[in-house]
Amino acid sequence: MPKVHCLNKISPVINSVFNKDYQIVESIASADAILVRSAVMHEIDLPKSVKCVARAGAGVNNIPLDKYAEEGIVVFNTPGANANAVKELTIAMMLLAARDIRGSMEWVKANKEDELINKSMEKAKGAFAGTEIMGKTLGVIGCGAIGSLVADAASKLGMKVVGVELSEANKKRYAELLKEVEFVDLDELYKRSDYITVHVPLLDATKGMINKDSLAKCKDGVIVINAARDALVNDDDMKEALASGKVRRYVTDFPNYKSANTEGVIAISHLGASTEEAEDNCAFMAASQIRQYLEKGNIVNSVNYPNIDLGEKNGVRLLLLHKAGDELEIKANEILSGSIKKYVNGTKGNFAASLFELSKKPEEKIFSSLEGAKKIVIID
Ligand code: MLT
């Protein structure tokens, strides 16, 4: 019976996906699959029994993808499953920045003993006034599952939207949501935006992308929204830009010690995906992907191995995880040739996956002929 271990609290929706053939276990020691939300896994050495890790969320910077790929452990995420929740928070973040709603609420709290508060607030309120978002330009950096929803909602609220998206596939996939977006390059986006929102993963290439240089290209008084990851923004440069007025407000859902202590920062405690709906969606998707993988060898939404899918299973399957370019799939094709019913192969970066559906169970000796494979799994 496959065992699933949850490193974080995951929505009980998983119980509807894992049927009686699965066991949710307290100990990681003999788990087949790991479900994770925000637990940092970089220092975690997984037991040999673990075949896959599924993140109930989009970002995967808490998981050592290459290390696990080397160990033949497939990592999944759940793109889009919490996108609406993050979109809604992003819109709230823009509105929180447009007027000083937080300052106004704090004023009411501080003056709640004043019996004439309804009168005194009329004098005080000017300090918290602001602007409207309608008619302003929003720059969306990253128009994938979340960014495209934000762009669509913002344009429906009367904003002009300029966007940057490097993936043509995303532009096509989310074309309907992006129909009002004017695609520009990053410099143009910085130059034209009153509000900038980032929706890109944290990678070496995106780390610190909002920094002294990029902020220098922005309008004075720009508002920066970060519902993606803290390290996309250089906190020291942001502090300076807030102090000089270059940035009017920085609203982040990923505060850290520096940004939480910076004047002008509106910090939220990572609430982007914290809705019942998003938690259920992510849990359902992550658990379903684990089942697909353990029961059929199909790889859906992997971030360290290619996605491969042979559909429903009608025979024994052999899954081979290996290095891209090592030609082990050719060798496996030769060895299994007489019994192959269906076959699919793919590569992602340095790693490859080959899935065979066979008319009969292969003999054990195939394992020694495929030396160098990261993992060989027979799914009977
Ligand atoms: C994400 O990456 O999708 C979010 O950080 C998910 C979460 O809040 O756990």
mmCIF file of C-alpha atoms and ligand atoms in Angstrom:
data_model
loop_
_atom_site.group_PDB
_atom_site.id
_atom_site.type_symbol
_atom_site.label_atom_id
_atom_site.label_comp_id
_atom_site.label_asym_id
_atom_site.label_seq_id
_atom_site.Cartn_x
_atom_site.Cartn_y
_atom_site.Cartn_z
ATOM 1 C CA MET A 1 0.000 0.000 0.000
ATOM 2 C CA PRO A 2 1.659 3.333 -1.060
ATOM 3 C CA LYS A 3 2.448 5.660 1.822
ATOM 4 C CA VAL A 4 2.149 9.440 1.627
ATOM 5 C CA HIS A 5 3.782 11.741 4.152
ATOM 6 C CA CYS A 6 2.720 15.405 4.501
ATOM 7 C CA LEU A 7 5.485 17.802 5.518
ATOM 8 C CA ASN A 8 2.914 20.563 6.098
ATOM 9 C CA LYS A 9 -0.741 20.765 6.943
ATOM 10 C CA ILE A 10 -2.507 19.964 3.650
ATOM 11 C CA SER A 11 -6.248 20.308 2.958
ATOM 12 C CA PRO A 12 -8.238 17.160 3.886
ATOM 13 C CA VAL A 13 -9.374 17.107 0.240
ATOM 14 C CA ILE A 14 -6.459 14.707 -0.275
ATOM 15 C CA ASN A 15 -8.541 12.040 1.468
ATOM 16 C CA SER A 16 -10.972 12.126 -1.434
ATOM 17 C CA VAL A 17 -8.107 11.476 -3.874
ATOM 18 C CA PHE A 18 -6.158 8.865 -1.935
ATOM 19 C CA ASN A 19 -8.529 5.930 -1.763
ATOM 20 C CA LYS A 20 -8.340 3.019 0.653
ATOM 21 C CA ASP A 21 -5.270 1.722 -1.166
ATOM 22 C CA TYR A 22 -3.206 4.628 0.186
ATOM 23 C CA GLN A 23 -1.971 5.359 3.662
ATOM 24 C CA ILE A 24 -1.198 8.849 5.015
ATOM 25 C CA VAL A 25 1.722 8.258 7.369
ATOM 26 C CA GLU A 26 3.203 10.279 10.239
ATOM 27 C CA SER A 27 6.761 9.158 9.563
ATOM 28 C CA ILE A 28 8.768 10.005 6.465
ATOM 29 C CA ALA A 29 10.902 6.870 6.940
ATOM 30 C CA SER A 30 9.179 4.580 4.441
ATOM 31 C CA ALA A 31 7.066 7.069 2.472
ATOM 32 C CA ASP A 32 6.563 6.630 -1.282
ATOM 33 C CA ALA A 33 5.415 10.202 -1.832
ATOM 34 C CA ILE A 34 5.789 13.523 -0.027
ATOM 35 C CA LEU A 35 3.252 16.345 -0.010
ATOM 36 C CA VAL A 36 4.681 19.738 0.899
ATOM 37 C CA ARG A 37 3.529 23.317 1.072
ATOM 38 C CA SER A 38 6.116 25.751 2.459
ATOM 39 C CA ALA A 39 8.498 23.473 4.406
ATOM 40 C CA VAL A 40 12.087 24.098 3.322
ATOM 41 C CA MET A 41 13.461 20.808 1.977
ATOM 42 C CA HIS A 42 17.000 21.866 1.055
ATOM 43 C CA GLU A 43 18.485 20.155 4.103
ATOM 44 C CA ILE A 44 16.210 17.119 3.939
ATOM 45 C CA ASP A 45 17.720 13.867 2.686
ATOM 46 C CA LEU A 46 14.803 11.785 1.565
ATOM 47 C CA PRO A 47 14.699 8.045 2.253
ATOM 48 C CA LYS A 48 15.268 5.695 -0.695
ATOM 49 C CA SER A 49 11.583 4.746 -0.651
ATOM 50 C CA VAL A 50 10.501 8.231 -1.861
ATOM 51 C CA LYS A 51 9.557 8.310 -5.544
ATOM 52 C CA CYS A 52 8.023 11.760 -5.807
ATOM 53 C CA VAL A 53 7.425 15.076 -4.069
ATOM 54 C CA ALA A 54 4.349 17.174 -4.837
ATOM 55 C CA ARG A 55 4.202 20.830 -3.852
ATOM 56 C CA ALA A 56 0.719 22.143 -3.160
ATOM 57 C CA GLY A 57 1.530 25.523 -4.691
ATOM 58 C CA ALA A 58 3.361 27.086 -7.607
ATOM 59 C CA GLY A 59 6.764 28.215 -6.286
ATOM 60 C CA VAL A 60 9.361 25.481 -5.799
ATOM 61 C CA ASN A 61 12.272 27.434 -4.329
ATOM 62 C CA ASN A 62 11.877 25.447 -1.089
ATOM 63 C CA ILE A 63 12.799 22.186 -2.896
ATOM 64 C CA PRO A 64 16.238 21.066 -4.174
ATOM 65 C CA LEU A 65 15.047 20.146 -7.669
ATOM 66 C CA ASP A 66 18.335 19.008 -9.205
ATOM 67 C CA LYS A 67 19.429 17.034 -6.145
ATOM 68 C CA TYR A 68 16.153 15.136 -6.132
ATOM 69 C CA ALA A 69 16.277 14.634 -9.908
ATOM 70 C CA GLU A 70 19.739 13.084 -9.494
ATOM 71 C CA GLU A 71 18.175 10.702 -6.965
ATOM 72 C CA GLY A 72 15.373 9.799 -9.401
ATOM 73 C CA ILE A 73 12.747 11.678 -7.388
ATOM 74 C CA VAL A 74 10.182 13.495 -9.526
ATOM 75 C CA VAL A 75 8.978 16.848 -8.168
ATOM 76 C CA PHE A 76 5.567 18.264 -9.109
ATOM 77 C CA ASN A 77 3.915 21.609 -8.490
ATOM 78 C CA THR A 78 0.336 22.762 -9.050
ATOM 79 C CA PRO A 79 0.442 25.646 -11.518
ATOM 80 C CA GLY A 80 -2.722 27.695 -11.624
ATOM 81 C CA ALA A 81 -4.438 25.931 -8.724
ATOM 82 C CA ASN A 82 -4.120 28.955 -6.450
ATOM 83 C CA ALA A 83 -3.919 31.598 -9.181
ATOM 84 C CA ASN A 84 -7.308 33.138 -8.484
ATOM 85 C CA ALA A 85 -6.514 33.503 -4.773
ATOM 86 C CA VAL A 86 -3.231 35.264 -5.564
ATOM 87 C CA LYS A 87 -4.972 37.462 -8.133
ATOM 88 C CA GLU A 88 -7.546 38.585 -5.574
ATOM 89 C CA LEU A 89 -4.844 39.424 -3.037
ATOM 90 C CA THR A 90 -2.837 41.298 -5.673
ATOM 91 C CA ILE A 91 -5.829 43.519 -6.448
ATOM 92 C CA ALA A 92 -6.305 44.112 -2.697
ATOM 93 C CA MET A 93 -2.597 45.015 -2.435
ATOM 94 C CA MET A 94 -2.989 47.633 -5.174
ATOM 95 C CA LEU A 95 -6.007 49.108 -3.419
ATOM 96 C CA LEU A 96 -4.165 49.122 -0.090
ATOM 97 C CA ALA A 97 -1.466 51.194 -1.743
ATOM 98 C CA ALA A 98 -3.769 53.580 -3.589
ATOM 99 C CA ARG A 99 -5.124 55.132 -0.402
ATOM 100 C CA ASP A 100 -3.598 54.796 3.051
ATOM 101 C CA ILE A 101 -6.277 52.352 4.174
ATOM 102 C CA ARG A 102 -3.962 50.801 6.748
ATOM 103 C CA GLY A 103 -3.103 54.233 8.258
ATOM 104 C CA SER A 104 -6.782 55.144 8.326
ATOM 105 C CA MET A 105 -7.698 51.916 10.149
ATOM 106 C CA GLU A 106 -4.908 52.445 12.644
ATOM 107 C CA TRP A 107 -6.201 55.988 13.246
ATOM 108 C CA VAL A 108 -9.685 54.645 14.033
ATOM 109 C CA LYS A 109 -8.222 52.091 16.432
ATOM 110 C CA ALA A 110 -6.129 54.734 18.197
ATOM 111 C CA ASN A 111 -9.139 57.058 18.530
ATOM 112 C CA LYS A 112 -11.835 54.544 19.355
ATOM 113 C CA GLU A 113 -12.403 56.012 22.855
ATOM 114 C CA ASP A 114 -13.314 59.391 21.320
ATOM 115 C CA GLU A 115 -17.081 59.708 21.552
ATOM 116 C CA LEU A 116 -16.974 62.267 18.759
ATOM 117 C CA ILE A 117 -14.838 60.097 16.481
ATOM 118 C CA ASN A 118 -17.415 60.396 13.708
ATOM 119 C CA LYS A 119 -16.707 64.140 13.671
ATOM 120 C CA SER A 120 -12.960 64.153 14.363
ATOM 121 C CA MET A 121 -12.320 61.642 11.595
ATOM 122 C CA GLU A 122 -13.618 64.104 9.042
ATOM 123 C CA LYS A 123 -10.713 66.382 9.947
ATOM 124 C CA ALA A 124 -8.180 63.575 10.158
ATOM 125 C CA LYS A 125 -9.055 61.709 6.995
ATOM 126 C CA GLY A 126 -7.169 63.969 4.599
ATOM 127 C CA ALA A 127 -3.920 62.420 5.778
ATOM 128 C CA PHE A 128 -5.011 59.027 4.409
ATOM 129 C CA ALA A 129 -6.437 60.115 1.043
ATOM 130 C CA GLY A 130 -4.911 58.818 -2.167
ATOM 131 C CA THR A 131 -5.645 58.139 -5.794
ATOM 132 C CA GLU A 132 -7.791 55.769 -7.830
ATOM 133 C CA ILE A 133 -6.439 52.854 -9.801
ATOM 134 C CA MET A 134 -8.812 53.463 -12.729
ATOM 135 C CA GLY A 135 -6.941 55.090 -15.582
ATOM 136 C CA LYS A 136 -3.504 54.211 -14.174
ATOM 137 C CA THR A 137 -1.037 51.956 -15.945
ATOM 138 C CA LEU A 138 -0.233 48.578 -14.429
ATOM 139 C CA GLY A 139 2.932 46.773 -15.487
ATOM 140 C CA VAL A 140 2.618 43.001 -15.124
ATOM 141 C CA ILE A 141 5.977 41.214 -15.110
ATOM 142 C CA GLY A 142 5.176 37.578 -15.909
ATOM 143 C CA CYS A 143 1.828 36.912 -17.577
ATOM 144 C CA GLY A 144 1.438 33.226 -16.734
ATOM 145 C CA ALA A 145 -1.355 31.625 -14.711
ATOM 146 C CA ILE A 146 -1.426 34.391 -12.077
ATOM 147 C CA GLY A 147 -0.191 37.411 -14.043
ATOM 148 C CA SER A 148 -2.770 36.876 -16.794
ATOM 149 C CA LEU A 149 -5.621 36.806 -14.251
ATOM 150 C CA VAL A 150 -4.270 39.978 -12.624
ATOM 151 C CA ALA A 151 -3.981 41.676 -16.019
ATOM 152 C CA ASP A 152 -7.561 40.758 -16.898
ATOM 153 C CA ALA A 153 -8.978 41.919 -13.546
ATOM 154 C CA ALA A 154 -6.994 45.168 -13.651
ATOM 155 C CA SER A 155 -8.158 46.022 -17.148
ATOM 156 C CA LYS A 156 -11.754 45.354 -16.060
ATOM 157 C CA LEU A 157 -11.153 47.844 -13.224
ATOM 158 C CA GLY A 158 -10.226 50.444 -15.832
ATOM 159 C CA MET A 159 -6.449 50.182 -15.738
ATOM 160 C CA LYS A 160 -4.248 50.246 -18.799
ATOM 161 C CA VAL A 161 -2.093 47.105 -18.687
ATOM 162 C CA VAL A 162 1.380 46.663 -20.123
ATOM 163 C CA GLY A 163 2.983 43.264 -19.765
ATOM 164 C CA VAL A 164 6.187 41.294 -20.137
ATOM 165 C CA GLU A 165 5.986 37.581 -20.876
ATOM 166 C CA LEU A 166 8.890 35.609 -22.290
ATOM 167 C CA SER A 167 6.968 32.422 -22.995
ATOM 168 C CA GLU A 168 5.064 32.413 -26.286
ATOM 169 C CA ALA A 169 3.220 29.330 -25.000
ATOM 170 C CA ASN A 170 1.873 31.346 -22.054
ATOM 171 C CA LYS A 171 0.825 34.193 -24.339
ATOM 172 C CA LYS A 172 -1.134 31.686 -26.403
ATOM 173 C CA ARG A 173 -2.546 29.715 -23.490
ATOM 174 C CA TYR A 174 -3.808 32.802 -21.653
ATOM 175 C CA ALA A 175 -4.628 34.821 -24.791
ATOM 176 C CA GLU A 176 -8.230 35.473 -23.766
ATOM 177 C CA LEU A 177 -7.167 36.936 -20.386
ATOM 178 C CA LEU A 178 -4.354 38.900 -22.025
ATOM 179 C CA LYS A 179 -6.342 40.431 -24.844
ATOM 180 C CA GLU A 180 -6.182 43.954 -23.384
ATOM 181 C CA VAL A 181 -2.475 43.721 -22.556
ATOM 182 C CA GLU A 182 0.095 45.644 -24.534
ATOM 183 C CA PHE A 183 3.263 43.566 -24.552
ATOM 184 C CA VAL A 184 6.408 45.651 -24.162
ATOM 185 C CA ASP A 185 9.989 45.081 -23.070
ATOM 186 C CA LEU A 186 11.007 45.460 -19.434
ATOM 187 C CA ASP A 187 12.511 48.933 -19.830
ATOM 188 C CA GLU A 188 9.314 50.197 -21.431
ATOM 189 C CA LEU A 189 7.258 48.588 -18.671
ATOM 190 C CA TYR A 190 9.352 50.314 -15.994
ATOM 191 C CA LYS A 191 9.059 53.640 -17.821
ATOM 192 C CA ARG A 192 5.300 53.570 -18.282
ATOM 193 C CA SER A 193 3.880 51.913 -15.175
ATOM 194 C CA ASP A 194 2.209 53.630 -12.208
ATOM 195 C CA TYR A 195 1.938 50.225 -10.556
ATOM 196 C CA ILE A 196 4.257 47.269 -11.105
ATOM 197 C CA THR A 197 3.368 43.737 -10.061
ATOM 198 C CA VAL A 198 5.746 40.769 -10.329
ATOM 199 C CA HIS A 199 4.519 37.244 -11.054
ATOM 200 C CA VAL A 200 7.662 35.336 -11.971
ATOM 201 C CA PRO A 201 9.349 32.413 -10.198
ATOM 202 C CA LEU A 202 12.413 33.051 -8.083
ATOM 203 C CA LEU A 203 15.358 31.880 -10.212
ATOM 204 C CA ASP A 204 18.962 33.009 -10.543
ATOM 205 C CA ALA A 205 17.827 35.150 -13.481
ATOM 206 C CA THR A 206 15.024 36.886 -11.562
ATOM 207 C CA LYS A 207 16.647 37.258 -8.126
ATOM 208 C CA GLY A 208 16.865 40.960 -7.186
ATOM 209 C CA MET A 209 15.355 42.048 -10.512
ATOM 210 C CA ILE A 210 13.628 44.970 -8.790
ATOM 211 C CA ASN A 211 16.713 46.901 -7.781
ATOM 212 C CA LYS A 212 18.410 50.311 -7.919
ATOM 213 C CA ASP A 213 18.835 50.106 -11.706
ATOM 214 C CA SER A 214 15.337 48.963 -12.570
ATOM 215 C CA LEU A 215 13.756 51.404 -10.103
ATOM 216 C CA ALA A 216 15.768 54.251 -11.655
ATOM 217 C CA LYS A 217 13.887 53.579 -14.901
ATOM 218 C CA CYS A 218 10.502 53.888 -13.180
ATOM 219 C CA LYS A 219 8.224 56.879 -12.757
ATOM 220 C CA ASP A 220 8.644 58.850 -9.537
ATOM 221 C CA GLY A 221 6.108 57.596 -6.999
ATOM 222 C CA VAL A 222 5.675 54.166 -8.586
ATOM 223 C CA ILE A 223 3.912 51.519 -6.499
ATOM 224 C CA VAL A 224 5.486 48.043 -6.408
ATOM 225 C CA ILE A 225 3.463 44.933 -5.595
ATOM 226 C CA ASN A 226 5.152 41.627 -4.768
ATOM 227 C CA ALA A 227 2.908 38.603 -4.338
ATOM 228 C CA ALA A 228 5.590 36.279 -5.739
ATOM 229 C CA ARG A 229 8.776 35.886 -3.610
ATOM 230 C CA ASP A 230 10.748 38.299 -1.393
ATOM 231 C CA ALA A 231 14.135 37.887 -3.064
ATOM 232 C CA LEU A 232 12.815 39.192 -6.395
ATOM 233 C CA VAL A 233 13.244 42.615 -4.799
ATOM 234 C CA ASN A 234 16.527 43.998 -3.489
ATOM 235 C CA ASP A 235 15.443 45.155 -0.028
ATOM 236 C CA ASP A 236 18.256 47.683 0.466
ATOM 237 C CA ASP A 237 17.560 49.345 -2.874
ATOM 238 C CA MET A 238 13.839 49.367 -2.111
ATOM 239 C CA LYS A 239 14.481 51.025 1.265
ATOM 240 C CA GLU A 240 16.419 53.803 -0.456
ATOM 241 C CA ALA A 241 13.771 54.218 -3.151
ATOM 242 C CA LEU A 242 11.024 54.497 -0.525
ATOM 243 C CA ALA A 243 13.017 57.041 1.469
ATOM 244 C CA SER A 244 13.633 59.196 -1.618
ATOM 245 C CA GLY A 245 10.010 58.969 -2.795
ATOM 246 C CA LYS A 246 10.977 57.162 -6.005
ATOM 247 C CA VAL A 247 8.679 54.375 -4.796
ATOM 248 C CA ARG A 248 5.469 55.578 -3.143
ATOM 249 C CA ARG A 249 4.680 52.230 -1.571
ATOM 250 C CA TYR A 250 5.988 48.703 -1.641
ATOM 251 C CA VAL A 251 3.351 46.098 -0.843
ATOM 252 C CA THR A 252 4.694 42.624 -0.227
ATOM 253 C CA ASP A 253 3.145 39.281 0.659
ATOM 254 C CA PHE A 254 6.667 38.023 1.422
ATOM 255 C CA PRO A 255 8.052 40.234 4.183
ATOM 256 C CA ASN A 256 11.419 39.401 5.716
ATOM 257 C CA TYR A 257 13.285 41.012 8.590
ATOM 258 C CA LYS A 258 14.522 43.875 6.405
ATOM 259 C CA SER A 259 11.330 44.714 4.545
ATOM 260 C CA ALA A 260 9.111 44.282 7.619
ATOM 261 C CA ASN A 261 11.223 46.962 9.304
ATOM 262 C CA THR A 262 11.269 49.400 6.398
ATOM 263 C CA GLU A 263 9.181 52.575 6.531
ATOM 264 C CA GLY A 264 6.621 52.690 3.705
ATOM 265 C CA VAL A 265 6.347 48.936 3.285
ATOM 266 C CA ILE A 266 2.899 47.381 3.582
ATOM 267 C CA ALA A 267 3.588 43.819 4.598
ATOM 268 C CA ILE A 268 1.176 40.890 4.567
ATOM 269 C CA SER A 269 1.961 37.505 6.099
ATOM 270 C CA HIS A 270 2.063 35.355 2.907
ATOM 271 C CA LEU A 271 -1.695 35.126 2.448
ATOM 272 C CA GLY A 272 -1.653 34.819 -1.361
ATOM 273 C CA ALA A 273 -2.726 31.200 -1.529
ATOM 274 C CA SER A 274 -4.458 31.109 1.832
ATOM 275 C CA THR A 275 -8.062 30.635 0.831
ATOM 276 C CA GLU A 276 -10.107 27.497 1.379
ATOM 277 C CA GLU A 277 -10.618 27.222 -2.357
ATOM 278 C CA ALA A 278 -6.942 27.525 -3.263
ATOM 279 C CA GLU A 279 -5.833 25.121 -0.551
ATOM 280 C CA ASP A 280 -8.391 22.563 -1.734
ATOM 281 C CA ASN A 281 -7.464 23.038 -5.404
ATOM 282 C CA CYS A 282 -3.730 22.703 -4.738
ATOM 283 C CA ALA A 283 -4.178 19.649 -2.509
ATOM 284 C CA PHE A 284 -6.470 17.945 -5.032
ATOM 285 C CA MET A 285 -4.114 18.598 -7.926
ATOM 286 C CA ALA A 286 -0.974 17.566 -6.029
ATOM 287 C CA ALA A 287 -2.562 14.350 -4.742
ATOM 288 C CA SER A 288 -3.964 13.487 -8.204
ATOM 289 C CA GLN A 289 -0.513 13.943 -9.746
ATOM 290 C CA ILE A 290 0.993 11.607 -7.142
ATOM 291 C CA ARG A 291 -1.585 8.955 -8.034
ATOM 292 C CA GLN A 292 -0.991 9.381 -11.767
ATOM 293 C CA TYR A 293 2.695 8.866 -11.187
ATOM 294 C CA LEU A 294 2.613 5.961 -8.742
ATOM 295 C CA GLU A 295 -0.171 4.062 -10.506
ATOM 296 C CA LYS A 296 0.563 4.794 -14.176
ATOM 297 C CA GLY A 297 4.020 6.348 -14.410
ATOM 298 C CA ASN A 298 2.474 9.423 -16.029
ATOM 299 C CA ILE A 299 4.359 12.613 -15.114
ATOM 300 C CA VAL A 300 2.050 15.628 -14.913
ATOM 301 C CA ASN A 301 3.304 19.119 -14.000
ATOM 302 C CA SER A 302 6.811 18.117 -13.054
ATOM 303 C CA VAL A 303 9.407 20.796 -12.471
ATOM 304 C CA ASN A 304 12.516 18.602 -12.623
ATOM 305 C CA TYR A 305 11.573 15.871 -15.127
ATOM 306 C CA PRO A 306 9.674 16.129 -18.429
ATOM 307 C CA ASN A 307 5.939 15.654 -18.507
ATOM 308 C CA ILE A 308 5.085 12.334 -20.160
ATOM 309 C CA ASP A 309 1.695 10.706 -20.352
ATOM 310 C CA LEU A 310 0.621 7.346 -21.772
ATOM 311 C CA GLY A 311 -2.968 7.798 -20.575
ATOM 312 C CA GLU A 312 -4.854 4.882 -19.049
ATOM 313 C CA LYS A 313 -2.810 1.809 -18.200
ATOM 314 C CA ASN A 314 -3.502 -1.398 -20.132
ATOM 315 C CA GLY A 315 -0.527 -3.529 -19.265
ATOM 316 C CA VAL A 316 2.596 -3.534 -17.170
ATOM 317 C CA ARG A 317 4.643 -0.319 -17.397
ATOM 318 C CA LEU A 318 8.315 0.375 -17.094
ATOM 319 C CA LEU A 319 9.425 3.884 -16.189
ATOM 320 C CA LEU A 320 13.009 4.866 -16.768
ATOM 321 C CA LEU A 321 14.367 8.106 -15.294
ATOM 322 C CA HIS A 322 17.748 8.990 -16.699
ATOM 323 C CA LYS A 323 20.126 11.696 -17.901
ATOM 324 C CA ALA A 324 19.258 13.594 -21.071
ATOM 325 C CA GLY A 325 21.522 12.497 -23.923
ATOM 326 C CA ASP A 326 22.689 9.218 -22.338
ATOM 327 C CA GLU A 327 20.645 7.288 -24.920
ATOM 328 C CA LEU A 328 19.371 4.821 -22.314
ATOM 329 C CA GLU A 329 15.941 5.075 -23.909
ATOM 330 C CA ILE A 330 17.407 3.657 -27.139
ATOM 331 C CA LYS A 331 18.950 0.787 -25.218
ATOM 332 C CA ALA A 332 15.667 0.138 -23.398
ATOM 333 C CA ASN A 333 13.784 0.178 -26.705
ATOM 334 C CA GLU A 334 16.158 -2.469 -28.078
ATOM 335 C CA ILE A 335 15.912 -4.685 -25.015
ATOM 336 C CA LEU A 336 12.123 -4.425 -24.738
ATOM 337 C CA SER A 337 11.359 -4.273 -28.456
ATOM 338 C CA GLY A 338 9.281 -7.457 -28.660
ATOM 339 C CA SER A 339 6.887 -6.441 -25.918
ATOM 340 C CA ILE A 340 6.408 -2.682 -26.318
ATOM 341 C CA LYS A 341 2.746 -1.671 -26.764
ATOM 342 C CA LYS A 342 3.146 2.077 -26.203
ATOM 343 C CA TYR A 343 6.120 4.311 -25.547
ATOM 344 C CA VAL A 344 6.775 7.951 -24.709
ATOM 345 C CA ASN A 345 9.949 9.810 -23.930
ATOM 346 C CA GLY A 346 10.824 13.394 -23.047
ATOM 347 C CA THR A 347 13.623 15.550 -21.727
ATOM 348 C CA LYS A 348 13.704 18.581 -19.473
ATOM 349 C CA GLY A 349 17.061 20.275 -18.946
ATOM 350 C CA ASN A 350 19.548 17.594 -17.901
ATOM 351 C CA PHE A 351 16.981 14.908 -17.222
ATOM 352 C CA ALA A 352 14.910 12.510 -19.292
ATOM 353 C CA ALA A 353 12.016 10.142 -18.682
ATOM 354 C CA SER A 354 10.913 7.197 -20.804
ATOM 355 C CA LEU A 355 7.716 5.274 -20.170
ATOM 356 C CA PHE A 356 6.936 1.925 -21.800
ATOM 357 C CA GLU A 357 3.692 -0.033 -21.738
ATOM 358 C CA LEU A 358 4.496 -3.696 -22.226
ATOM 359 C CA SER A 359 2.637 -6.865 -23.052
ATOM 360 C CA LYS A 360 4.591 -8.765 -20.386
ATOM 361 C CA LYS A 361 6.564 -8.013 -17.250
ATOM 362 C CA PRO A 362 10.252 -7.509 -18.105
ATOM 363 C CA GLU A 363 12.857 -9.754 -16.562
ATOM 364 C CA GLU A 364 14.960 -8.398 -13.686
ATOM 365 C CA LYS A 365 18.113 -8.533 -15.819
ATOM 366 C CA ILE A 366 16.984 -5.413 -17.643
ATOM 367 C CA PHE A 367 18.068 -3.416 -14.593
ATOM 368 C CA SER A 368 21.744 -4.312 -15.067
ATOM 369 C CA SER A 369 21.558 -3.554 -18.807
ATOM 370 C CA LEU A 370 20.339 -0.037 -18.045
ATOM 371 C CA GLU A 371 23.218 0.940 -15.824
ATOM 372 C CA GLY A 372 23.367 4.663 -15.073
ATOM 373 C CA ALA A 373 19.603 5.105 -14.859
ATOM 374 C CA LYS A 374 18.445 7.386 -12.065
ATOM 375 C CA LYS A 375 15.505 5.098 -11.407
ATOM 376 C CA ILE A 376 13.753 2.165 -13.035
ATOM 377 C CA VAL A 377 10.252 1.417 -11.812
ATOM 378 C CA ILE A 378 8.008 -1.429 -12.860
ATOM 379 C CA ILE A 379 4.329 -0.654 -12.411
ATOM 380 C CA ASP A 380 2.442 -3.939 -12.517
HETATM 381 C C1 MLT B 1 2.789 29.383 -4.130
HETATM 382 O O1 MLT B 1 3.977 29.315 -4.429
HETATM 383 O O2 MLT B 1 1.919 29.019 -4.920
HETATM 384 C C2 MLT B 1 2.400 29.841 -2.753
HETATM 385 O O3 MLT B 1 3.506 30.309 -2.077
HETATM 386 C C3 MLT B 1 1.703 28.719 -2.077
HETATM 387 C C4 MLT B 1 1.539 28.791 -0.576
HETATM 388 O O4 MLT B 1 1.112 29.792 -0.005
HETATM 389 O O5 MLT B 1 1.825 27.789 0.077
#
